[in-house]
Coordinates of C-alpha atoms in Angstrom, one line a residue:
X270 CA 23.7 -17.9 -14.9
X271 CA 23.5 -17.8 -11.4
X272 CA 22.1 -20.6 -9.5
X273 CA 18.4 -18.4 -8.1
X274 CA 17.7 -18.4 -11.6
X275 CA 18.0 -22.1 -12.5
X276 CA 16.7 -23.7 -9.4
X277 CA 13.1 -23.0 -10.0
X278 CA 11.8 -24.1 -6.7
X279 CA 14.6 -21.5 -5.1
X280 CA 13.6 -18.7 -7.2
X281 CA 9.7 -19.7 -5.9
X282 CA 10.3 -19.8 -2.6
X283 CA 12.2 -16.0 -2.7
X284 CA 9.5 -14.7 -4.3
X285 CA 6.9 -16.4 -1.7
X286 CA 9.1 -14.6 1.3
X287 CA 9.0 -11.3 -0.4
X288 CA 5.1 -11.5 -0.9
X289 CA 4.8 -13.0 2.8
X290 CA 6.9 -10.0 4.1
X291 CA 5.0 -7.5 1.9
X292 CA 1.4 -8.8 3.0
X293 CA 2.8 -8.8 6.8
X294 CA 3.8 -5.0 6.4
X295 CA 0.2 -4.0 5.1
X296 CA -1.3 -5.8 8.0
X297 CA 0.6 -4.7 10.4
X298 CA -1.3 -1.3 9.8
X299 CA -4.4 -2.4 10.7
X300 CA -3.8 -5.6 13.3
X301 CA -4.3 -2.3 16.4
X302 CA -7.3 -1.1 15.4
X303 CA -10.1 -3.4 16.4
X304 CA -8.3 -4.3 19.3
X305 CA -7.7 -0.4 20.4
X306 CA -10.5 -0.5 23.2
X307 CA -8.4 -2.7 25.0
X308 CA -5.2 -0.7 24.8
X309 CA -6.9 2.6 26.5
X310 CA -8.3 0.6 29.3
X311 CA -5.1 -1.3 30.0
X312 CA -3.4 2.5 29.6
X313 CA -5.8 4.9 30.5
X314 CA -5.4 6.6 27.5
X315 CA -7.3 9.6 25.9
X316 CA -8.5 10.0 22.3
X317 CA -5.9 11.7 21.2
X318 CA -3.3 9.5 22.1
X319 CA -5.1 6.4 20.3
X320 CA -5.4 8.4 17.4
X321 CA -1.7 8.8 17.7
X322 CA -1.0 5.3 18.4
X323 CA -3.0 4.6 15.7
X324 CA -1.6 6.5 12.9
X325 CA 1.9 6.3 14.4
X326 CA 3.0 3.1 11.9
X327 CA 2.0 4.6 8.8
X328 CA 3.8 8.0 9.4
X329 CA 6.7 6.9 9.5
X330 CA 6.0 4.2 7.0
X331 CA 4.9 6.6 4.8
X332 CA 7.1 9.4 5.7
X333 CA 10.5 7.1 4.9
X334 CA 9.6 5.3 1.8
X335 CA 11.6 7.3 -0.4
X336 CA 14.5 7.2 1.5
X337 CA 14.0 3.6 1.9
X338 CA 14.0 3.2 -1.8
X339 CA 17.3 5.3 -2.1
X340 CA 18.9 3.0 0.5
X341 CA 18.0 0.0 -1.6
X342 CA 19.6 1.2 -4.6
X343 CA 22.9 2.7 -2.3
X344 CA 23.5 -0.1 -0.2
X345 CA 21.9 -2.9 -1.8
X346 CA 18.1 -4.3 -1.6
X347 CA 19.2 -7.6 -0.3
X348 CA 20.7 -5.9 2.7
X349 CA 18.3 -3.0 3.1
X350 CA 14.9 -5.4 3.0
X351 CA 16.5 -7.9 5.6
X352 CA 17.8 -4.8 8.0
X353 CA 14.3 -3.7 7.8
X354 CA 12.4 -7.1 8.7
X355 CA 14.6 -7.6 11.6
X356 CA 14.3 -3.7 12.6
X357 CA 10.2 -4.7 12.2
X358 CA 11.1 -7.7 14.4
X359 CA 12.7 -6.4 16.8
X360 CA 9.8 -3.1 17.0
X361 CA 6.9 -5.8 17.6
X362 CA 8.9 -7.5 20.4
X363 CA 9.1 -4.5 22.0
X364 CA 5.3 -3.9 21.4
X365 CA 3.8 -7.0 22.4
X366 CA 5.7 -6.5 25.6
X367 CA 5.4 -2.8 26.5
X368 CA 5.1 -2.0 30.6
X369 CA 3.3 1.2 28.9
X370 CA 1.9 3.5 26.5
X371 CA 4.8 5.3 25.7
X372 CA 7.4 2.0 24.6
X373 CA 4.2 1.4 22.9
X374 CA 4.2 4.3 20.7
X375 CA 7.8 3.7 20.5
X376 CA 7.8 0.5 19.0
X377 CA 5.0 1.9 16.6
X378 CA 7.0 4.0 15.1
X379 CA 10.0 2.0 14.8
X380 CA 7.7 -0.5 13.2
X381 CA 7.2 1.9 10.8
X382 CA 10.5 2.5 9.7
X383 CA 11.5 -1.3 9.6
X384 CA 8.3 -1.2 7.1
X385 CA 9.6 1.5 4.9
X386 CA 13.2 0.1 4.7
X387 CA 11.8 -3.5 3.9
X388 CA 8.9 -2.6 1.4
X389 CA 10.5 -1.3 -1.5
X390 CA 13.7 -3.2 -1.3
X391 CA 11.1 -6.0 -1.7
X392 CA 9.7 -4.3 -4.8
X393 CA 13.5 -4.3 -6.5
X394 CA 14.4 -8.3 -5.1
X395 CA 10.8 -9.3 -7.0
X396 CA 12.3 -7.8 -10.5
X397 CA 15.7 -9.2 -10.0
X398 CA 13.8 -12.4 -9.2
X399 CA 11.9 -11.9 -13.0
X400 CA 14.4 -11.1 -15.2
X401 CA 12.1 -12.3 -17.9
X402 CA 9.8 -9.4 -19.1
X403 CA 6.5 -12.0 -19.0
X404 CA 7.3 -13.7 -15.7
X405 CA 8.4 -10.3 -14.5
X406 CA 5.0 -8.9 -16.1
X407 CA 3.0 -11.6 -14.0
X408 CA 5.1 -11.5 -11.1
X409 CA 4.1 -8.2 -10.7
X410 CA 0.5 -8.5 -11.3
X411 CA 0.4 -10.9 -8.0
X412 CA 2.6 -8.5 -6.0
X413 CA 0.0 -5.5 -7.1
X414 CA -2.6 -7.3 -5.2
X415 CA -0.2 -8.0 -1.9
X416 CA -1.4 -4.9 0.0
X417 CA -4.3 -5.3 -0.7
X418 CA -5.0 -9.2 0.8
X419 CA -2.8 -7.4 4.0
X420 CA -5.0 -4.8 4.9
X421 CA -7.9 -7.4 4.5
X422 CA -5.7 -9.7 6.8
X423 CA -4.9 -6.9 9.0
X424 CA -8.4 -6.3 9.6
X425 CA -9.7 -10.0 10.3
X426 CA -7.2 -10.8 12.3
X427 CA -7.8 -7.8 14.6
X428 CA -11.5 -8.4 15.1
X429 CA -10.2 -12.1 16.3
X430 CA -7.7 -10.9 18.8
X431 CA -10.1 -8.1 20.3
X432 CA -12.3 -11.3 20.6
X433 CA -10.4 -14.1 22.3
X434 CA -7.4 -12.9 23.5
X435 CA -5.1 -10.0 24.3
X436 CA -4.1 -7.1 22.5
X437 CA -0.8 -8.2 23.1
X438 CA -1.2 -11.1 20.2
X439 CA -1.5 -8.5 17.6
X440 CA 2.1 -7.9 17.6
X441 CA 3.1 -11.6 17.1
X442 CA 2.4 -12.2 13.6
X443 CA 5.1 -9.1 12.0
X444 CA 7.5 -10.4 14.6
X445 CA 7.0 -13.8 13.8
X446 CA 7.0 -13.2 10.2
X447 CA 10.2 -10.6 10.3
X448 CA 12.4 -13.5 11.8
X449 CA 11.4 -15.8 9.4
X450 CA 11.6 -13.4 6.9
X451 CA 15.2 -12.9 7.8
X452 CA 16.6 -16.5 8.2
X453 CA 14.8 -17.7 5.3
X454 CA 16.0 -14.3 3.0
X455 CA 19.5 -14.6 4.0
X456 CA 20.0 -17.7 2.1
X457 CA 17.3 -17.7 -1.0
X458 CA 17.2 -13.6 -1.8
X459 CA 19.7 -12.7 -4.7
X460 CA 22.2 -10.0 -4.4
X461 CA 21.1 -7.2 -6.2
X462 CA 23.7 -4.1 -7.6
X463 CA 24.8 -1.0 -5.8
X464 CA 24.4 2.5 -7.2
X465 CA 27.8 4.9 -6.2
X466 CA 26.1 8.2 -5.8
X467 CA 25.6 10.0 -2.8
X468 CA 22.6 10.0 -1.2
X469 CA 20.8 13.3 -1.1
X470 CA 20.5 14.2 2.7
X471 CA 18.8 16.9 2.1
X472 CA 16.0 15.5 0.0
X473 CA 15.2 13.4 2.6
X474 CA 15.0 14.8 5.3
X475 CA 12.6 17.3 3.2
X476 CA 10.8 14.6 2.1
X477 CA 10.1 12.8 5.6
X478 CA 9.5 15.7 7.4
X479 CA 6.5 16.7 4.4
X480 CA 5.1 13.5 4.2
X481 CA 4.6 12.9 7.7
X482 CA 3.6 16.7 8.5
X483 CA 1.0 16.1 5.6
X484 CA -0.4 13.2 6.8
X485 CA -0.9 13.6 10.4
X486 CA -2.1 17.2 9.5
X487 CA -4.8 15.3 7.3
X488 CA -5.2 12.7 9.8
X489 CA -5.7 14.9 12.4
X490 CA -7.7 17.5 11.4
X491 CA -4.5 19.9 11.9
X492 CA -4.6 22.6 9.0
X493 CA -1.7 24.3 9.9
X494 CA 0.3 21.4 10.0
X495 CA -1.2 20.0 6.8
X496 CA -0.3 23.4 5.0
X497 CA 3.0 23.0 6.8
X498 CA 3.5 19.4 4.7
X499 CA 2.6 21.0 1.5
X500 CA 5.2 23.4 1.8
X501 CA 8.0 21.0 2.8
X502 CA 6.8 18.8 -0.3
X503 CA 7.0 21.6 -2.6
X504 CA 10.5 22.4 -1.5
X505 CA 11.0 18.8 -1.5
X506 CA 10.4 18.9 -5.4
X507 CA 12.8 21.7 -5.7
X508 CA 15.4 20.9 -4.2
X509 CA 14.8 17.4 -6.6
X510 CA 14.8 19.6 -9.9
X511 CA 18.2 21.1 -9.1
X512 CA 20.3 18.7 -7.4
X513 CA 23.1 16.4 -9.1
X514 CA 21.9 13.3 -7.2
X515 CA 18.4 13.5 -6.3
X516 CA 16.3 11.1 -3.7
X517 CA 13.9 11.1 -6.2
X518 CA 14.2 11.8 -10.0
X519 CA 11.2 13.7 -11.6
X520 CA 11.9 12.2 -14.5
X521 CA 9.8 8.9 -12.8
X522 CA 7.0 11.0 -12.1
X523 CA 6.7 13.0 -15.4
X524 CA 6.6 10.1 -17.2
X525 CA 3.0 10.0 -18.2
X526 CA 2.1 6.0 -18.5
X527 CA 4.1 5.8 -14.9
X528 CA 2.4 9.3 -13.3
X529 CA -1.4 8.0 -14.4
X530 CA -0.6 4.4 -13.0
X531 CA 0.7 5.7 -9.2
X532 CA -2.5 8.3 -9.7
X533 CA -4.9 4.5 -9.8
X534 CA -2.6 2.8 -7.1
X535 CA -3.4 6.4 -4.5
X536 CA -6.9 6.3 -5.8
X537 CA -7.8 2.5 -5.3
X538 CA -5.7 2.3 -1.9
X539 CA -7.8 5.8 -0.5
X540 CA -11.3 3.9 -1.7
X541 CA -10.0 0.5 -0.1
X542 CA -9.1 1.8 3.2
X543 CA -11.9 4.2 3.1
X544 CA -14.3 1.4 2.4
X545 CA -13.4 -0.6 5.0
X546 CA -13.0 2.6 7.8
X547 CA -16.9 3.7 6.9
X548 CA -18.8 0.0 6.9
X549 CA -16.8 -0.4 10.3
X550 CA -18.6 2.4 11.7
X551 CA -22.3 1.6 10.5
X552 CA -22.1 -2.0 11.2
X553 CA -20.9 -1.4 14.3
X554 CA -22.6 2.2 15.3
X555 CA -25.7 1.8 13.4
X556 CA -26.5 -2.2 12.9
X557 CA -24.7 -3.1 16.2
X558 CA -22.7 -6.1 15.2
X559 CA -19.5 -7.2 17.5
X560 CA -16.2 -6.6 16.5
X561 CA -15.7 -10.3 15.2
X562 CA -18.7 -10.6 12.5
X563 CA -17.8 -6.9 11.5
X564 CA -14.7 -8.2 10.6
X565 CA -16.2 -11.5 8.8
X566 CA -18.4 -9.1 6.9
X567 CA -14.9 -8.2 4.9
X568 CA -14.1 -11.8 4.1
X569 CA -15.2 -11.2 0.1
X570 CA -12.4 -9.2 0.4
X571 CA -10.3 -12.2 0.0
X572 CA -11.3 -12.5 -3.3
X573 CA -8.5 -10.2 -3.7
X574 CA -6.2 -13.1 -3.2
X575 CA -7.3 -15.1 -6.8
X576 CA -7.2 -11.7 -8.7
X577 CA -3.3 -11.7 -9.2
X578 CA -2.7 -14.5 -11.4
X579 CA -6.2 -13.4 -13.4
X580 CA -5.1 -10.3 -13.6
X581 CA -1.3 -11.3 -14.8
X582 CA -3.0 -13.5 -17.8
X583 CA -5.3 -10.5 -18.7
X584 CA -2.5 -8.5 -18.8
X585 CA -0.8 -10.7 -21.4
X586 CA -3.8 -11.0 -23.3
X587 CA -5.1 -7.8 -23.6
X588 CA -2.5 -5.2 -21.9
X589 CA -2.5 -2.7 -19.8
X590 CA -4.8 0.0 -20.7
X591 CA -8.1 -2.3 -21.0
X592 CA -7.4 -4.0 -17.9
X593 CA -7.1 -1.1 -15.7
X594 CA -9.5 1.1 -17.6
X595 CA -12.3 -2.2 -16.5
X596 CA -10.7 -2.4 -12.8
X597 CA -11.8 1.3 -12.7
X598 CA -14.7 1.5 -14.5
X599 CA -16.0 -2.2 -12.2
X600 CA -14.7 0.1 -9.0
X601 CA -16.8 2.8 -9.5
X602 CA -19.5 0.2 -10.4
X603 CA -18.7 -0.7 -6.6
X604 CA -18.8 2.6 -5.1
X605 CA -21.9 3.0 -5.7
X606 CA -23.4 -0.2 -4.6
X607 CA -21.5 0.3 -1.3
X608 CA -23.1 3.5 -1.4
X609 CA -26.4 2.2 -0.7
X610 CA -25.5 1.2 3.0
X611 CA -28.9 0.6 4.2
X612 CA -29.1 -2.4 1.4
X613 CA -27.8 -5.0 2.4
X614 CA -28.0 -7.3 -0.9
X615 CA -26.4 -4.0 -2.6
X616 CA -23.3 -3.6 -0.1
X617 CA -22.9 -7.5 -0.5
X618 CA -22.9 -7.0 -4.3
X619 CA -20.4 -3.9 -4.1
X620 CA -18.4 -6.6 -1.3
X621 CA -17.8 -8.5 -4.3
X622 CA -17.2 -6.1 -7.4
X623 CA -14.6 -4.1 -5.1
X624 CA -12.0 -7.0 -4.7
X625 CA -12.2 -7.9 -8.6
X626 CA -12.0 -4.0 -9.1
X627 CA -9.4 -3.4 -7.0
X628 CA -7.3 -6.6 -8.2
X629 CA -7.7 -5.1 -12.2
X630 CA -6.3 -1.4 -11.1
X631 CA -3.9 -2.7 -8.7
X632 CA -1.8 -5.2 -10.7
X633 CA -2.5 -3.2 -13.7
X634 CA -1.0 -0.4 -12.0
X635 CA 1.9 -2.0 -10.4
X636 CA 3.1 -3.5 -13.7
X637 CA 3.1 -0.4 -15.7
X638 CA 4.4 1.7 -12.9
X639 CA 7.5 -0.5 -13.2
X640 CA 8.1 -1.1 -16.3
X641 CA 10.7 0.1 -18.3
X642 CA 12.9 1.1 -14.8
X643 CA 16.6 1.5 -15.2
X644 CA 17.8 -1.3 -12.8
X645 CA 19.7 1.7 -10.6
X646 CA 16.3 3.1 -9.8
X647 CA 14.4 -0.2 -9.5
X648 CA 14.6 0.7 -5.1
X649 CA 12.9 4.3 -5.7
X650 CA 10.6 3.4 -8.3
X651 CA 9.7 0.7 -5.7
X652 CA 9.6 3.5 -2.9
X653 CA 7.0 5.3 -5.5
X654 CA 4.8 2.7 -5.6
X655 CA 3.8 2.4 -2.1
X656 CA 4.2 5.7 -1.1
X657 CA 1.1 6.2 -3.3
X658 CA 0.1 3.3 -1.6
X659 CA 0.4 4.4 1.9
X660 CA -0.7 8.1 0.5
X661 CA -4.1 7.0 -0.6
X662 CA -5.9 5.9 2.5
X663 CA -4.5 9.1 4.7
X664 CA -5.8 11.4 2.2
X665 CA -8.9 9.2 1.7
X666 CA -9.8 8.9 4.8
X667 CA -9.4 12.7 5.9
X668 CA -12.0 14.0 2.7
X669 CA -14.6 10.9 3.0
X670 CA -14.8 11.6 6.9
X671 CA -14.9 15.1 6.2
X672 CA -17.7 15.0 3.6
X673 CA -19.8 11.7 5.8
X674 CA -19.7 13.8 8.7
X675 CA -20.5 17.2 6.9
X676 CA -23.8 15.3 5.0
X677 CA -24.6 13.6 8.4
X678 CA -24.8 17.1 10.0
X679 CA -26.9 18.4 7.4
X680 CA -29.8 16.0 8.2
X681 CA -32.4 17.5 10.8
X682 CA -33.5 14.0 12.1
X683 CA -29.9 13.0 13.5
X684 CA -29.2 9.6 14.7
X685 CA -28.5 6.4 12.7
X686 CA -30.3 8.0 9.8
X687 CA -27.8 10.6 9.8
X688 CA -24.9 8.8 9.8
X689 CA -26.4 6.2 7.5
X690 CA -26.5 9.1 4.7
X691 CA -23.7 9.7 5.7
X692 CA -21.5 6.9 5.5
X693 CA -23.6 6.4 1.9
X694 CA -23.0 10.1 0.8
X695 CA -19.3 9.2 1.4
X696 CA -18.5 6.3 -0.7
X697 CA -20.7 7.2 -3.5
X698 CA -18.5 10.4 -3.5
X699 CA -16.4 7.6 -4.8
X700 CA -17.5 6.7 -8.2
X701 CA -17.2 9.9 -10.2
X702 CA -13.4 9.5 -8.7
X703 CA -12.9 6.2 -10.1
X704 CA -14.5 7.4 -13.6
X705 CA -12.1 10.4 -13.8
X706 CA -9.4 8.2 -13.0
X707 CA -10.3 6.0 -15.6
X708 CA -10.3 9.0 -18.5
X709 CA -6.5 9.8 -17.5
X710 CA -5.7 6.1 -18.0
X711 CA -7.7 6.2 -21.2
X712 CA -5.7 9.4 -22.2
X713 CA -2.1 8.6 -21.3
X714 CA -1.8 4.9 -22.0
X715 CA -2.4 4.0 -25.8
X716 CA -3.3 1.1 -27.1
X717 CA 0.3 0.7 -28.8
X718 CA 2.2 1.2 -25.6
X719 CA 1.2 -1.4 -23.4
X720 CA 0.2 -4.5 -25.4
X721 CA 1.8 -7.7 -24.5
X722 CA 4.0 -7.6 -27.7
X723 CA 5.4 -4.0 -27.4
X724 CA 5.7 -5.3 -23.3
X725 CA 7.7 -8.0 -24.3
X726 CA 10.6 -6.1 -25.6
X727 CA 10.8 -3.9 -22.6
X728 CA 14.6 -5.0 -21.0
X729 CA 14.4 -3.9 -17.4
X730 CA 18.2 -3.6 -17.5
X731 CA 17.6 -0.5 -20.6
X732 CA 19.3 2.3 -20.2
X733 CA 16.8 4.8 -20.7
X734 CA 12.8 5.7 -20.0
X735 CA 10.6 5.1 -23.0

């Protein structure tokens, strides 16, 4: 047996620079955002070219995830996730240094693709790491709730740089943690097997171009170019259905149990980043609080962090189907606390149901997204996962923005009142969401399926989907 496997303490500390690299790559999204202000003056820069340097990282984080996936299983997710940390590396360098806006932008979106190289060759190290279906099983409970403490991260540790010191800083943690990432992963990470077939050119280069045409389309209020996304997805899925050696096999998505659990990972990621874009804007626009304490407002958030382990022993206790259909049922309980902006003992409330929510669907989700994976697919299945993930918030954020500033511009008076009802309009939009989510989980999982003794003789090496 090989020696990762025996040597507990080794196999702990592989695991604890996967999770490390994973939270880093969340954050990482969100570390430029408070701190943007900053950026223009030192620049002169317009709106539109912080929107772009804002949204820069996740297209082509989002845009290359499948492809990432694919080059995990080709080459090897060892190799792929530590070429991607050092390409991450390397990108915030060159950020935290940039003589101007344009290396900036650069190094953005070379960011991003470090990111999409790195994140699901993570996802297929962490299984190889579990061989054992229960450790495996609570493994990925903890890693479901990863992104999650990132983006919370990102966001608290972008209110304290915009506070104390400059912009500049924001770009040392993903640097920081890509090179230790590397020299640490070179000598605990286990190698993992190689897949033979050829990689489907085509598909991806379909597949980026969609996904990032899709997203800034969305992001930027650009219908055309949204439209334009669609139609490279669709031919995307095509071009999947017919070729020998496909980027992506359908047969991952048509599954039902897997389809329902990436629709709960795109619908809790769009409600967390949405959450946290809206209460931004009011307690900053409306309540007037600085950048710092509108970051400390998030710290419940954090409760995020406990809700991995929980969730793992729910899991084994009760499955899959109770504990996200609760996580889903307690988000929507959320939403609609959160809803009541002008509250603030209700937003506190809905501060502290979300994380505990979002924890149940996420891990939930994340463990029944994977399960069952033939071990040559483990990279795209990975890839999957946080494309939802990276999905969610861009499509989130353009319909909540959409309907806050639509119900804002309905109300005569105008003003704070406006964009209170708003902001509230928005994330109550939320809860029927969550509730309809929760009826597909109801519906495709049954109660036979996913209990902890059916889970326990899942092999993840089997040679075929359930």
């Amino acid at each position: 047996m090989p020696s990762f496997l025996t040597d507990r303490s080794r196999n702990v500390a592989a695991f604890a620079v996967l999770g490390g690299a994973q939270v880093t790559l969340v954050a990482a999204i969100t570390l430029l955002t408070v701190p943007l202000p900053a950026v223009q003056r030192e620049f002169g820069l317009g709106q539109g070219d912080l929107a772009l340097l804002t949204s820069a990282y996740g297209l082509t984080f989002g845009g290359l995830l499948l492809l990432g996936g694919r080059l995990a299983d080709r080459w090897g997710a060892r190799e792929v996730f530590l070429a991607g940390m050092a390409l991450l590396a390397l990108a915030s360098a060159a950020g935290g240094l940039a003589p101007d806006h344009v290396v900036l932008l650069a190094a953005r979106f070379v960011q991003g693709v470090g990111a999409a190289l790195a994140a699901p060759a993570a996802v297929s190290l962490v299984t190889r790491l579990r061989p054992d279906v229960r450790e495996r099983e609570r493994a990925l409970a903890v890693w479901g709730t990863l992104s999650v403490t990132g983006a919370v991260a990102g966001s608290l540790l972008s209110g304290l740089v915009a506070a104390v010191t400059s912009w500049r800083w924001s770009f040392l943690l993903p640097a920081a943690v890509g090179v230790a990432a590397v020299a640490a992963g070179a000598f605990l990470l286990p190698p993992a097997p190689r897949t033979a077939a050829r990689l489907d050119v085509p598909g991806a280069l379909l597949a980026t171009a969609g996904l990032v045409a899709l997203a800034y389309g969305l992001l930027e209020g650009a219908t055309a170019v949204a439209a334009t996304g669609l139609l490279l997805a669709a031919g995307f899925i095509v071009l999947q259905a017919r070729t020998p050696h496909p980027l992506l096999p359908l047969r991952l998505v048509a599954h039902r149990r897997r389809g329902a659990a990436l629709l709960v990972v795109f619908v809790t990621a769009a409600a967390s980043a949405t959450t946290t874009f809206l209460l931004s804007l009011y307690m900053q626009q409306v309540r007037g609080l600085s950048p710092i304490s509108t970051s400390l407002a998030f710290l419940p958030f954090l409760l995020v962090v406990v809700m991995g382990p929980l969730s793992g022993r729910l899991l084994r206790r009760f499955g899959v189907r109770p504990v996200l259909v609760a996580g889903l049922l307690l988000a929507a309980v959320s939403m609609l606390l959160l809803g009541r902006v002008a509250s603030e003992g209700s937003v506190l409330a809905g501060l502290l149901v979300f994380p505990v929510a979002s924890g149940l669907a996420f891990s939930g989700a994340t463990v029944a997204a994977l399960d069952g994976m033939r071990a040559e697919d483990a990279g795209a299945a990975g890839a999957l996962v946080n494309t939802a993930m990276e999905a969610g918030p861009t499509v989130g954020l353009a319909v909540l923005v959409a309907l806050a500033a639509a119900r804002a511009g309905g109300m005569p008076a105008g003003g704070a009142r406006a964009m209170t009802e708003g902001y509230g309009f928005a994330l109550t939009a939320m809860a029927p969401v969550f509730l309809l989510a929760a009826a597909t989980v109801a519906v495709a999982f049954t109660r036979t399926a996913f209990t902890p003794t059916a889970a326990g003789r899942t092999a993840f090496a089997q040679t075929k989907e359930r």
